[in-house]
Amino acid sequence: MSQLADYYRIEDLLQPEERAVRDTVRKFVDREVKPIIGEAWLKGEFPRHLIPKIAELGLFGPTLPEEYGGAGLSPLAYGMAMQELERGDSGLRSFASVQSALAMYAIYRWGNEDQRRHWLPRMCAGEVIGCFGLTEPDAGSDPDMMTTKARRTGKGWVLSGVKRWITNGSLANVAVVWAKGESGKVCGFLVEKGQPGFTTTDTHTKASMRASITSDLILDGVEVAEDHVLPGVKGLGSALSCLTEARFGIAFGVVGAAMDCLQEALDYTSVRKVFGQPLAAKQLTQERLADMLARVTSAQLLAVRLGQLKAAGQMTYPQVSLAKRENVRHALEVARMSRELLGANGITTEYASIRHMCNLETVDTYEGAYEVHTLILGRDLTGIAAF
Amino acid sequence: MLNIAVCVKQVPDTEARLSVAADKTRIEEQGISFILNPYDEHAVEEAIRLKEKQGGTVTVFCLGPARAEEAIRTALAMGADKAVHLADAAFGGGDEGTAAAALEKAIAGKSFDLVLAGRLAIDDASGQVGARLAEKLGWPHVTAVTRLAVEGREAVANREIDGGSQVVAVTLPAVITAQRGLNQPRYPKIPDIMKARRKEVAKVTPADLGLSGGEVGGAGAKGKVAGLAPAPGRSAGKVIAGEPADAARKVVGLLRDEAKVI
């Protein structure tokens, strides 16, 4: 690993197997993702052919116990895997995050033993892809505004409503859907692809996350049997617990995108000449490069410490909010600076920076917008909710 | 069924920025990362492919300090079954002769059919240990192999030579060293990385191998590194301007008269 990408020897804070996981995902991304992702992004296509390869690598549900098909990875090893995936593309990391930290985690945490054994091994193997339906057209940062309803019937439940901005939506074989029961309490359901009344439509107008599938889930009187209800769910908090898992992965993931941009900017400015010298010999360039390095290093340290806290069972959700909030902004700034240093070349997808930059606009908004994390921290500091 | 031994070495990461240590005989290890020698990675991959096709076992042998266990675990995660680590401090500071002697003691008489190794380690680029090991074992060896076929008791190996290729057939047991192009090494799967932590890595001392302290490491070495210097920096190149035909003429002239290479 180049010293540039590890200025403060994060390397030494990792266990050997955590380094090995990082290195193996890095090789996968270099070999399988980097050569094709620019074109896939431009075409607006998710590279589906990578699904079996990602599954074989063991990147779906890797933190789960072996009995469910996982590898029992530590939080840091998982974080390093997310970092390396997002070094390739935020869309690919999002795909893996949704599968592992949202869909699989929801089933593992809030499902019963039968549901775990039925779904998780096949999801680890990539035979079943999951998505997570919480956000709605009119309920984003305030998910309690959700209008998707679950009505009890003699045989089970009937779901009606629309979910929006659902990563993997049309790809998924199973959707974890959150809906309000008649009492107003939020419940979790498993809805399978092809069930009567359940359809999806994709959003094709994105200028960000173009190598990722984003869908609406339309639930028009979908009948859900009792064994497709997540019995452990205790209201909206259960859904939010899944978001904490996903945000943890994002805090690491975006560091990968930032590292990729920094490397690209350094490579480019070392070679590109202007006024008789490489760009890198200019003070204006060096200031930007130093700022990028400082941001990358700060983000790495926040992420690693968060991983240590999670491993020790001491991590709190506001700590996750802080790391998600800061690291995405650091990565976004690094990507913007790199894009700028690359000049006209930087506006093409021949280089990665603009792709990362556009993707990170999504990452800044999803999984708790920047402002939501600000208010979570504000509430934690003052004891006063200001949402 | 093939019982294969693979010799591996841990070397500085190819991306690490190296500097010479104060004593001018070693590189500064502080602050750099280490990896499984890339040529050895080809050897491990070839061994695993042979095992997958023909059955058998793959045992990794590694001479190196405690940190080298990470390179061993990489080979185990790729699919090797077990490992022997010559980690004792007494093995340190040796030369190619002591390395080959210690590996021979560890490997001989264990009914291995084949020893695979990288054609050289990228740190000292000496490329001697594989051949010396074969000599000590009394086995045939083929170096810098780009293709290998093993059938029954015969191994047929392709080597690239200047302007062509050579095919060498040897009878097993034999030692084969791997050149780039032999295969594309797999990256370990995450579950296999975790399982590799539980695989056996036997730590052996010189005494375990029937060697005295004077026969291994720095004490047994016949040569020692007297000095190490970084490569001199390259000066700026020359740009020949003008029409292509004129420029080509000038380049040829300079190559003949100034550089005296043609």
XYZ file of C-alpha atoms in Angstrom:
649
model
C 0.000 0.000 0.000
C 1.455 3.353 -0.953
C 2.510 5.680 1.819
C 0.352 8.361 0.267
C -2.759 6.374 0.964
C -1.697 5.633 4.532
C 0.081 8.693 5.819
C -0.475 7.930 9.504
C 0.231 4.174 9.336
C -3.370 3.038 9.799
C -1.814 -0.244 8.665
C -0.367 -0.727 12.150
C -3.797 -0.382 13.794
C -5.148 -3.372 11.872
C -4.922 -7.068 12.636
C -3.223 -9.217 9.973
C -6.548 -10.627 8.760
C -8.005 -7.117 8.561
C -5.128 -6.117 6.294
C -5.626 -9.314 4.287
C -9.325 -8.562 3.763
C -8.477 -5.040 2.618
C -5.813 -6.285 0.232
C -7.980 -8.981 -1.321
C -10.858 -6.554 -1.971
C -8.335 -4.069 -3.377
C -7.080 -6.678 -5.849
C -10.645 -7.534 -6.825
C -11.465 -3.863 -7.446
C -8.277 -3.274 -9.433
C -8.883 -6.338 -11.578
C -12.656 -6.438 -11.992
C -14.083 -2.991 -11.238
C -11.666 -0.268 -12.295
C -11.427 -1.338 -15.946
C -15.203 -1.313 -16.525
C -16.802 1.061 -14.064
C -16.354 4.345 -15.967
C -18.270 3.051 -18.958
C -20.957 1.357 -16.860
C -21.476 4.619 -14.978
C -21.759 6.604 -18.184
C -24.300 4.146 -19.591
C -26.224 4.213 -16.336
C -25.844 0.466 -15.846
C -25.210 -1.515 -12.715
C -22.493 -4.098 -13.547
C -24.640 -7.146 -12.772
C -21.999 -9.570 -13.917
C -20.043 -8.688 -10.765
C -22.735 -10.040 -8.400
C -21.518 -13.678 -8.424
C -17.923 -12.502 -8.168
C -18.671 -10.290 -5.169
C -20.539 -13.185 -3.590
C -17.653 -15.552 -4.211
C -15.256 -13.069 -2.670
C -17.445 -13.255 0.445
C -18.586 -9.628 0.569
C -22.261 -10.265 1.318
C -22.951 -10.381 5.039
C -19.292 -10.952 5.888
C -19.725 -9.957 9.524
C -22.416 -12.588 10.146
C -21.532 -15.809 11.958
C -20.371 -18.733 9.806
C -23.562 -20.719 10.541
C -25.501 -18.202 8.394
C -22.893 -18.142 5.637
C -20.860 -15.188 6.921
C -17.191 -15.032 7.799
C -17.433 -13.424 11.234
C -15.432 -10.374 10.144
C -14.477 -7.727 12.663
C -15.956 -4.232 12.204
C -12.570 -2.946 11.015
C -12.188 -5.696 8.434
C -15.714 -4.953 7.187
C -14.902 -1.246 7.074
C -11.729 -1.874 5.093
C -13.712 -3.977 2.615
C -16.175 -1.097 2.160
C -13.295 1.356 1.736
C -11.808 -0.701 -1.066
C -15.152 -1.259 -2.815
C -15.855 2.462 -2.816
C -12.354 3.129 -4.128
C -13.909 1.480 -7.175
C -17.303 3.192 -7.090
C -19.810 4.403 -4.500
C -22.564 2.588 -6.380
C -20.872 -0.744 -5.946
C -20.294 -0.089 -2.260
C -23.939 0.955 -1.943
C -25.013 -2.309 -3.540
C -22.969 -4.286 -0.998
C -24.037 -2.039 1.902
C -27.724 -2.466 1.150
C -27.400 -6.217 0.801
C -25.321 -6.667 3.971
C -25.928 -3.828 6.392
C -29.578 -3.137 5.594
C -31.383 -6.177 4.192
C -29.340 -8.988 5.760
C -28.808 -7.127 9.013
C -32.563 -6.479 9.328
C -33.297 -10.197 8.929
C -30.455 -11.206 11.239
C -31.330 -8.676 13.941
C -35.133 -8.580 13.799
C -36.031 -11.879 12.123
C -36.646 -15.216 13.845
C -34.382 -18.249 13.566
C -36.431 -19.786 10.701
C -36.173 -16.569 8.708
C -32.432 -16.310 9.343
C -31.840 -19.859 8.155
C -34.161 -19.444 5.178
C -32.751 -16.177 3.826
C -29.235 -15.438 5.053
C -27.161 -18.273 3.537
C -28.704 -17.646 0.102
C -28.097 -13.922 0.486
C -24.453 -14.561 1.429
C -24.145 -16.655 -1.727
C -25.620 -13.829 -3.817
C -28.508 -16.053 -4.945
C -30.938 -13.722 -3.240
C -30.471 -9.952 -3.463
C -32.177 -7.714 -0.955
C -33.294 -4.117 -0.728
C -34.540 -1.932 2.099
C -37.723 0.084 1.754
C -37.981 2.842 4.331
C -37.900 6.189 2.475
C -41.001 7.429 0.670
C -41.670 10.240 -1.824
C -42.815 12.498 1.032
C -40.944 10.926 3.951
C -37.130 11.153 3.783
C -35.335 12.737 6.709
C -38.540 12.335 8.727
C -39.336 8.654 8.223
C -42.129 8.715 10.791
C -44.156 10.583 8.128
C -44.378 7.323 6.173
C -47.806 6.610 4.711
C -47.275 2.983 3.696
C -49.902 1.069 5.644
C -50.058 -2.506 6.907
C -53.553 -3.817 7.527
C -54.160 -7.055 9.387
C -56.317 -9.690 7.727
C -57.335 -13.153 8.815
C -54.340 -14.742 7.006
C -51.653 -12.107 7.614
C -51.193 -8.546 6.414
C -51.917 -6.354 3.385
C -49.407 -3.615 2.446
C -50.191 -0.467 0.477
C -47.925 2.468 -0.285
C -44.929 3.675 -2.280
C -41.246 3.597 -1.331
C -38.732 5.783 -3.188
C -34.918 6.003 -3.620
C -34.567 2.290 -2.985
C -31.110 1.021 -3.964
C -31.276 -2.415 -5.658
C -35.095 -2.077 -5.766
C -35.861 -3.721 -9.128
C -32.911 -6.083 -8.789
C -33.915 -7.446 -5.417
C -35.562 -10.808 -4.849
C -36.662 -9.741 -1.397
C -37.519 -6.312 -0.060
C -37.451 -5.420 3.622
C -40.437 -3.065 3.760
C -41.308 -0.827 6.684
C -44.966 0.098 7.104
C -47.279 1.465 9.781
C -49.821 -0.823 11.352
C -53.275 0.393 12.305
C -52.007 1.560 15.704
C -49.363 3.694 13.979
C -46.519 1.435 15.092
C -43.877 0.730 12.433
C -43.540 -2.966 11.487
C -41.056 -4.761 9.205
C -42.083 -7.122 6.368
C -40.373 -9.288 3.773
C -41.908 -8.830 0.334
C -40.799 -11.092 -2.490
C -40.282 -10.109 -6.105
C -43.264 -11.012 -8.291
C -45.833 -11.065 -5.495
C -49.236 -9.874 -6.762
C -49.563 -6.111 -6.293
C -45.814 -5.529 -5.951
C -44.066 -3.688 -8.802
C -40.969 -1.520 -9.189
C -39.902 1.298 -11.501
C -36.349 2.580 -11.867
C -35.148 6.176 -11.748
C -33.183 6.840 -14.942
C -32.519 10.562 -14.609
C -29.733 10.413 -12.010
C -26.580 12.475 -12.575
C -25.047 10.637 -9.603
C -24.694 6.947 -8.608
C -25.208 6.009 -12.226
C -23.725 2.528 -11.791
C -26.347 1.689 -9.174
C -30.019 0.793 -9.427
C -32.464 3.146 -7.699
C -36.150 2.262 -7.741
C -39.627 3.003 -6.519
C -41.358 0.083 -4.819
C -45.084 0.167 -5.450
C -47.167 -1.862 -3.018
C -50.777 -2.116 -4.126
C -52.564 -4.376 -1.670
C -49.677 -6.860 -1.351
C -50.616 -9.824 0.842
C -47.882 -10.800 3.260
C -48.016 -14.048 5.196
C -47.256 -14.151 8.925
C -43.892 -15.869 8.344
C -42.815 -12.817 6.290
C -43.206 -10.444 9.227
C -40.034 -9.576 11.166
C -41.210 -10.490 14.664
C -38.461 -8.717 16.608
C -39.311 -5.250 15.306
C -40.196 -2.754 18.030
C -41.189 0.254 15.957
C -39.281 2.812 13.923
C -36.174 2.431 16.121
C -35.647 -1.052 14.715
C -35.483 0.345 11.180
C -33.102 3.072 12.344
C -30.799 0.480 13.953
C -30.184 -0.899 10.451
C -29.251 2.584 9.253
C -26.595 2.794 11.960
C -24.993 -0.333 10.470
C -25.065 1.087 6.960
C -23.738 4.486 8.059
C -20.832 2.743 9.761
C -19.865 1.217 6.407
C -20.250 4.572 4.657
C -17.830 6.249 7.089
C -15.190 3.814 5.794
C -16.383 3.572 2.213
C -16.047 7.237 1.326
C -12.440 7.181 2.503
C -11.765 4.815 -0.396
C -13.279 7.243 -2.903
C -11.199 10.066 -1.398
C -8.002 7.987 -1.538
C -8.644 7.229 -5.190
C -9.114 10.939 -5.981
C -5.976 11.965 -4.100
C -3.908 9.377 -5.939
C -5.351 10.463 -9.270
C -4.638 14.131 -8.563
C -1.077 13.403 -7.526
C -0.407 11.216 -10.566
C -1.905 13.773 -12.921
C -0.228 16.871 -11.521
C 3.158 15.128 -11.429
C 3.012 14.585 -15.183
C 0.939 17.455 -16.571
C 3.109 20.447 -17.409
C 2.149 24.091 -17.317
C 4.422 27.130 -17.781
C 7.421 24.843 -18.124
C 6.921 22.844 -14.925
C 4.758 19.983 -13.692
C 1.539 21.221 -12.085
C 2.731 19.564 -8.889
C 5.624 22.039 -8.723
C 3.188 24.923 -8.285
C 2.354 26.246 -4.825
C -1.354 26.438 -5.678
C -1.307 22.726 -6.498
C 0.673 21.741 -3.441
C -1.708 23.568 -1.147
C -4.598 21.603 -2.602
C -2.725 18.298 -2.447
C -1.779 18.930 1.186
C -5.384 19.795 2.008
C -6.568 16.600 0.321
C -4.023 14.524 2.245
C -5.092 16.129 5.517
C -8.745 15.375 4.794
C -8.051 11.774 3.769
C -5.958 11.196 6.886
C -8.545 12.783 9.203
C -11.268 10.646 7.675
C -9.183 7.467 8.011
C -8.576 8.113 11.692
C -12.244 8.851 12.450
C -13.247 5.649 10.691
C -10.672 3.438 12.363
C -11.441 4.709 15.848
C -15.142 4.179 15.157
C -14.322 0.606 14.161
C -12.407 0.057 17.382
C -15.351 1.383 19.409
C -17.747 -0.913 17.539
C -15.496 -3.915 18.123
C -15.444 -3.068 21.837
C -19.253 -2.791 21.900
C -18.998 0.873 22.884
C -20.092 2.605 19.687
C -23.052 4.998 19.932
C -25.220 6.133 17.034
C -24.226 9.827 17.421
C -20.591 8.747 17.040
C -21.592 7.055 13.789
C -23.374 10.238 12.734
C -20.240 12.275 13.342
C -18.078 9.979 11.241
C -20.636 9.713 8.422
C -21.162 13.492 8.379
C -17.488 14.424 8.446
C -16.094 11.725 6.220
C -18.556 12.214 3.394
C -17.830 15.952 3.376
C -14.076 15.297 3.465
C -14.405 12.887 0.537
C -16.633 15.269 -1.402
C -14.151 18.123 -0.952
C -11.242 15.894 -1.966
C -13.110 14.750 -5.075
C -13.963 18.331 -6.024
C -10.357 19.471 -5.573
C -9.060 16.557 -7.620
C -11.591 17.257 -10.366
C -10.403 20.845 -10.431
C -6.709 19.933 -10.581
C -7.401 17.639 -13.520
C -8.667 20.606 -15.528
C -10.629 19.805 -18.668
C -9.582 16.161 -18.472
C -11.256 16.077 -15.070
C -14.717 16.484 -16.539
C -14.479 13.171 -18.396
C -15.099 9.697 -17.061
C -11.702 8.709 -18.439
C -10.690 9.795 -14.941
C -12.408 8.716 -11.738
C -12.639 12.005 -9.875
C -15.787 13.432 -11.441
C -17.539 10.087 -11.069
C -16.608 9.946 -7.379
C -17.573 13.609 -6.999
C -21.044 13.096 -8.481
C -21.562 9.876 -6.540
C -20.597 11.484 -3.255
C -23.376 14.063 -3.656
C -25.753 11.132 -3.174
C -23.760 9.742 -0.270
C -23.914 13.153 1.415
C -27.709 13.027 1.215
C -28.603 9.394 1.782
C -28.389 7.381 4.977
C -29.083 10.493 6.978
C -28.488 13.767 5.172
C -25.641 15.956 6.404
C -28.205 18.141 8.179
C -29.831 15.198 9.955
C -26.470 14.115 11.384
C -25.826 17.715 12.428
C -29.085 17.699 14.372
C -28.387 14.281 15.901
C -25.112 15.684 17.221
C -26.825 18.899 18.319
C -29.374 16.924 20.287
C -26.659 14.769 21.823
C -24.707 17.861 22.901
C -27.564 19.944 24.246
C -30.224 17.445 25.126
C -32.623 19.489 22.981
C -34.075 18.031 19.775
C -34.061 20.687 17.048
C -35.312 18.645 14.073
C -2.164 -37.251 -5.635
C 0.617 -34.736 -5.408
C 2.321 -33.624 -2.253
C 3.667 -30.202 -3.018
C 5.989 -27.978 -1.023
C 5.981 -24.258 -1.844
C 8.825 -22.034 -0.667
C 7.779 -18.450 -0.022
C 9.421 -15.281 1.205
C 7.981 -12.098 2.631
C 9.311 -8.989 0.867
C 8.731 -5.217 1.045
C 5.584 -4.043 -0.713
C 6.305 -3.087 -4.313
C 4.590 0.246 -3.587
C 6.698 1.000 -0.497
C 9.211 3.827 -0.700
C 12.465 2.174 0.337
C 15.472 3.748 2.010
C 18.819 2.274 3.059
C 19.283 1.738 6.809
C 22.068 3.510 8.732
C 24.417 0.483 8.537
C 24.168 0.584 4.710
C 23.632 -3.184 4.421
C 19.862 -3.388 4.937
C 16.774 -1.446 3.944
C 14.982 0.567 6.614
C 12.038 -1.568 7.741
C 10.412 1.105 9.880
C 7.204 2.339 8.292
C 7.018 -0.030 5.329
C 4.597 -2.826 4.584
C 5.469 -6.353 3.560
C 3.812 -8.723 1.112
C 4.114 -12.253 -0.201
C 6.832 -12.172 -2.892
C 4.911 -11.826 -6.208
C 6.828 -14.675 -7.914
C 6.048 -16.914 -4.935
C 2.390 -15.998 -5.357
C 2.559 -17.620 -8.804
C 4.173 -20.690 -7.219
C 1.415 -20.938 -4.591
C -1.267 -20.535 -7.265
C 0.267 -23.267 -9.426
C 0.498 -25.615 -6.450
C -3.155 -25.055 -5.545
C -4.272 -25.606 -9.137
C -2.350 -28.880 -9.287
C -3.895 -29.962 -5.997
C -7.376 -29.030 -7.181
C -6.892 -31.093 -10.330
C -4.989 -34.095 -8.985
C -5.613 -34.096 -5.234
C -2.907 -34.045 -2.589
C -1.577 -31.439 -0.195
C 0.169 -28.096 -0.388
C 2.599 -27.226 2.397
C 4.162 -23.790 2.611
C 7.758 -23.341 3.793
C 8.982 -19.916 4.777
C 12.267 -18.723 6.208
C 11.905 -15.305 7.755
C 11.206 -13.335 10.940
C 7.942 -13.416 12.919
C 6.339 -10.796 10.636
C 6.652 -13.246 7.717
C 3.743 -15.209 9.160
C 1.450 -12.731 7.423
C 2.805 -13.841 4.025
C 2.329 -17.468 5.106
C -1.302 -16.735 6.052
C -1.824 -15.214 2.607
C -0.700 -18.477 1.011
C -2.943 -20.439 3.401
C -5.889 -18.176 2.534
C -5.253 -18.831 -1.164
C -5.692 -22.542 -0.433
C -2.483 -24.071 0.929
C -3.150 -26.632 3.665
C -0.469 -26.046 6.251
C 2.846 -24.338 6.759
C 6.275 -24.648 8.295
C 7.852 -21.395 9.438
C 11.617 -21.216 9.960
C 11.204 -18.196 12.199
C 13.949 -18.667 14.766
C 16.196 -15.599 15.054
C 19.231 -17.843 14.386
C 18.041 -18.261 10.762
C 18.361 -14.501 10.212
C 21.194 -12.707 8.428
C 22.104 -15.712 6.280
C 22.801 -16.042 2.575
C 21.337 -18.162 -0.229
C 23.425 -21.146 0.926
C 22.113 -21.172 4.486
C 18.563 -20.597 3.266
C 18.771 -23.546 0.849
C 20.436 -25.760 3.500
C 17.737 -25.065 6.081
C 14.914 -25.546 3.575
C 16.469 -28.811 2.399
C 16.466 -30.176 5.961
C 12.830 -29.119 6.357
C 11.673 -30.613 3.043
C 13.839 -33.749 2.485
C 12.425 -37.137 3.420
C 8.830 -35.897 3.754
C 7.643 -37.582 0.513
C 7.091 -34.408 -1.432
C 6.659 -34.928 -5.172
C 7.288 -31.365 -6.168
C 8.786 -28.166 -4.787
C 7.546 -24.899 -6.260
C 9.099 -21.508 -5.582
C 9.272 -18.071 -7.156
C 12.100 -17.606 -9.625
C 13.488 -14.884 -7.362
C 12.486 -12.719 -4.441
C 12.034 -9.094 -5.423
C 13.974 -7.818 -2.394
C 17.462 -9.190 -3.125
C 16.704 -10.495 -6.654
C 19.303 -13.211 -6.166
C 17.315 -16.084 -7.672
C 19.561 -18.791 -6.242
C 17.586 -20.525 -3.510
C 15.375 -22.657 -5.749
C 18.295 -24.053 -7.735
C 20.504 -24.535 -4.679
C 17.675 -26.320 -2.894
C 17.297 -28.705 -5.849
C 21.039 -29.424 -5.799
C 20.962 -30.190 -2.097
C 17.922 -32.436 -2.505
C 19.569 -34.108 -5.503
C 16.456 -33.397 -7.589
C 16.210 -31.981 -11.109
C 15.099 -28.396 -11.398
C 13.678 -26.049 -14.005
C 13.854 -22.309 -13.454
C 11.670 -19.399 -14.600
C 8.818 -21.563 -15.829
C 5.854 -20.042 -17.677
C 3.840 -23.222 -18.172
C 3.784 -26.453 -16.222
C 2.107 -29.798 -16.880
C 2.413 -32.681 -14.448
C 1.348 -36.138 -15.518
C 2.185 -39.191 -13.492
C 5.833 -38.960 -12.521
C 6.745 -36.511 -15.252
C 6.684 -32.722 -15.266
C 6.933 -30.788 -18.518
C 7.886 -27.168 -18.080
C 8.097 -24.310 -20.579
C 10.738 -21.623 -20.161
C 11.080 -18.419 -22.074
C 14.511 -17.973 -23.576
C 15.877 -15.178 -25.728
C 13.845 -15.198 -28.930
C 11.867 -18.347 -28.222
C 10.901 -20.961 -25.709
C 12.337 -24.158 -24.339
C 10.445 -27.201 -23.102
C 12.079 -29.236 -20.368
C 10.842 -32.609 -19.114
C 11.925 -33.845 -15.696
C 11.080 -36.829 -13.540
C 9.541 -36.155 -10.147
C 10.481 -35.268 -7.516
C 11.672 -31.966 -8.895
C 12.022 -28.284 -8.109
C 10.283 -25.750 -10.361
C 10.599 -21.982 -10.061
C 7.835 -19.712 -11.310
C 8.146 -16.857 -13.778
C 5.459 -14.207 -14.271
C 2.903 -15.450 -16.767
C 2.757 -18.945 -15.273
C -0.764 -18.145 -14.070
C -2.871 -15.357 -12.642
C -2.798 -15.746 -8.865
C -6.237 -15.729 -7.245
C -7.113 -13.232 -4.567
C -8.148 -15.039 -1.415
C -11.846 -15.160 -0.564
C -12.820 -13.445 2.663
C -14.099 -16.624 4.381
C -10.829 -18.344 3.424
C -8.826 -15.509 4.998
C -10.682 -16.145 8.249
C -10.290 -19.942 7.985
C -6.570 -19.549 7.269
C -6.150 -18.193 10.799
C -6.953 -21.659 12.104
C -4.592 -23.580 9.823
C -1.435 -25.065 11.295
C 1.801 -23.072 11.068
C 4.591 -25.130 12.669
C 7.463 -23.027 13.986
C 10.804 -24.818 13.680
C 14.236 -24.050 15.112
C 17.645 -25.058 13.703
C 17.748 -27.851 16.301
C 14.415 -29.233 15.019
C 16.068 -29.552 11.613
C 19.232 -31.145 13.012
C 21.292 -28.041 12.283
C 23.738 -26.397 14.671
C 23.754 -22.664 15.281
C 26.907 -22.324 13.208
C 25.250 -23.800 10.113
C 22.395 -21.330 9.831
C 21.834 -17.612 9.425
C 24.669 -15.104 9.639
C 26.935 -17.607 11.431
C 26.777 -20.109 8.583
C 26.802 -17.667 5.675
C 29.718 -17.691 3.260
C 28.894 -14.267 1.933
C 27.512 -11.144 3.500
C 26.071 -7.944 2.112
C 28.883 -5.401 2.262
C 26.905 -2.452 1.016
C 23.549 -1.318 -0.271
C 22.914 1.851 -2.242
C 19.802 3.297 -3.852
C 19.676 3.484 -7.638
C 21.047 6.779 -8.954
C 18.387 9.214 -10.085
C 17.788 9.459 -13.831
C 18.749 12.668 -15.578
C 16.310 14.342 -17.952
C 15.946 12.847 -21.439
C 16.754 14.584 -24.699
C 13.992 15.726 -27.060
C 14.914 15.527 -30.757
C 12.807 18.008 -32.704
C 12.203 18.179 -36.445
C 10.600 16.126 -39.215
C 10.257 12.413 -38.345
C 12.795 11.265 -40.952
C 15.395 13.854 -39.860
C 14.743 13.188 -36.189
C 15.164 9.429 -36.690
C 18.466 10.043 -38.450
C 19.650 12.193 -35.552
C 18.589 9.567 -32.975
C 20.471 6.823 -34.821
C 23.516 9.078 -35.042
C 23.430 9.819 -31.321
C 22.920 6.159 -30.406
C 25.961 5.220 -32.512
C 28.362 8.071 -31.808
C 27.398 9.365 -28.382
C 25.812 6.435 -26.543
C 27.819 3.873 -28.570
C 25.060 1.248 -28.235
C 24.658 0.449 -31.944
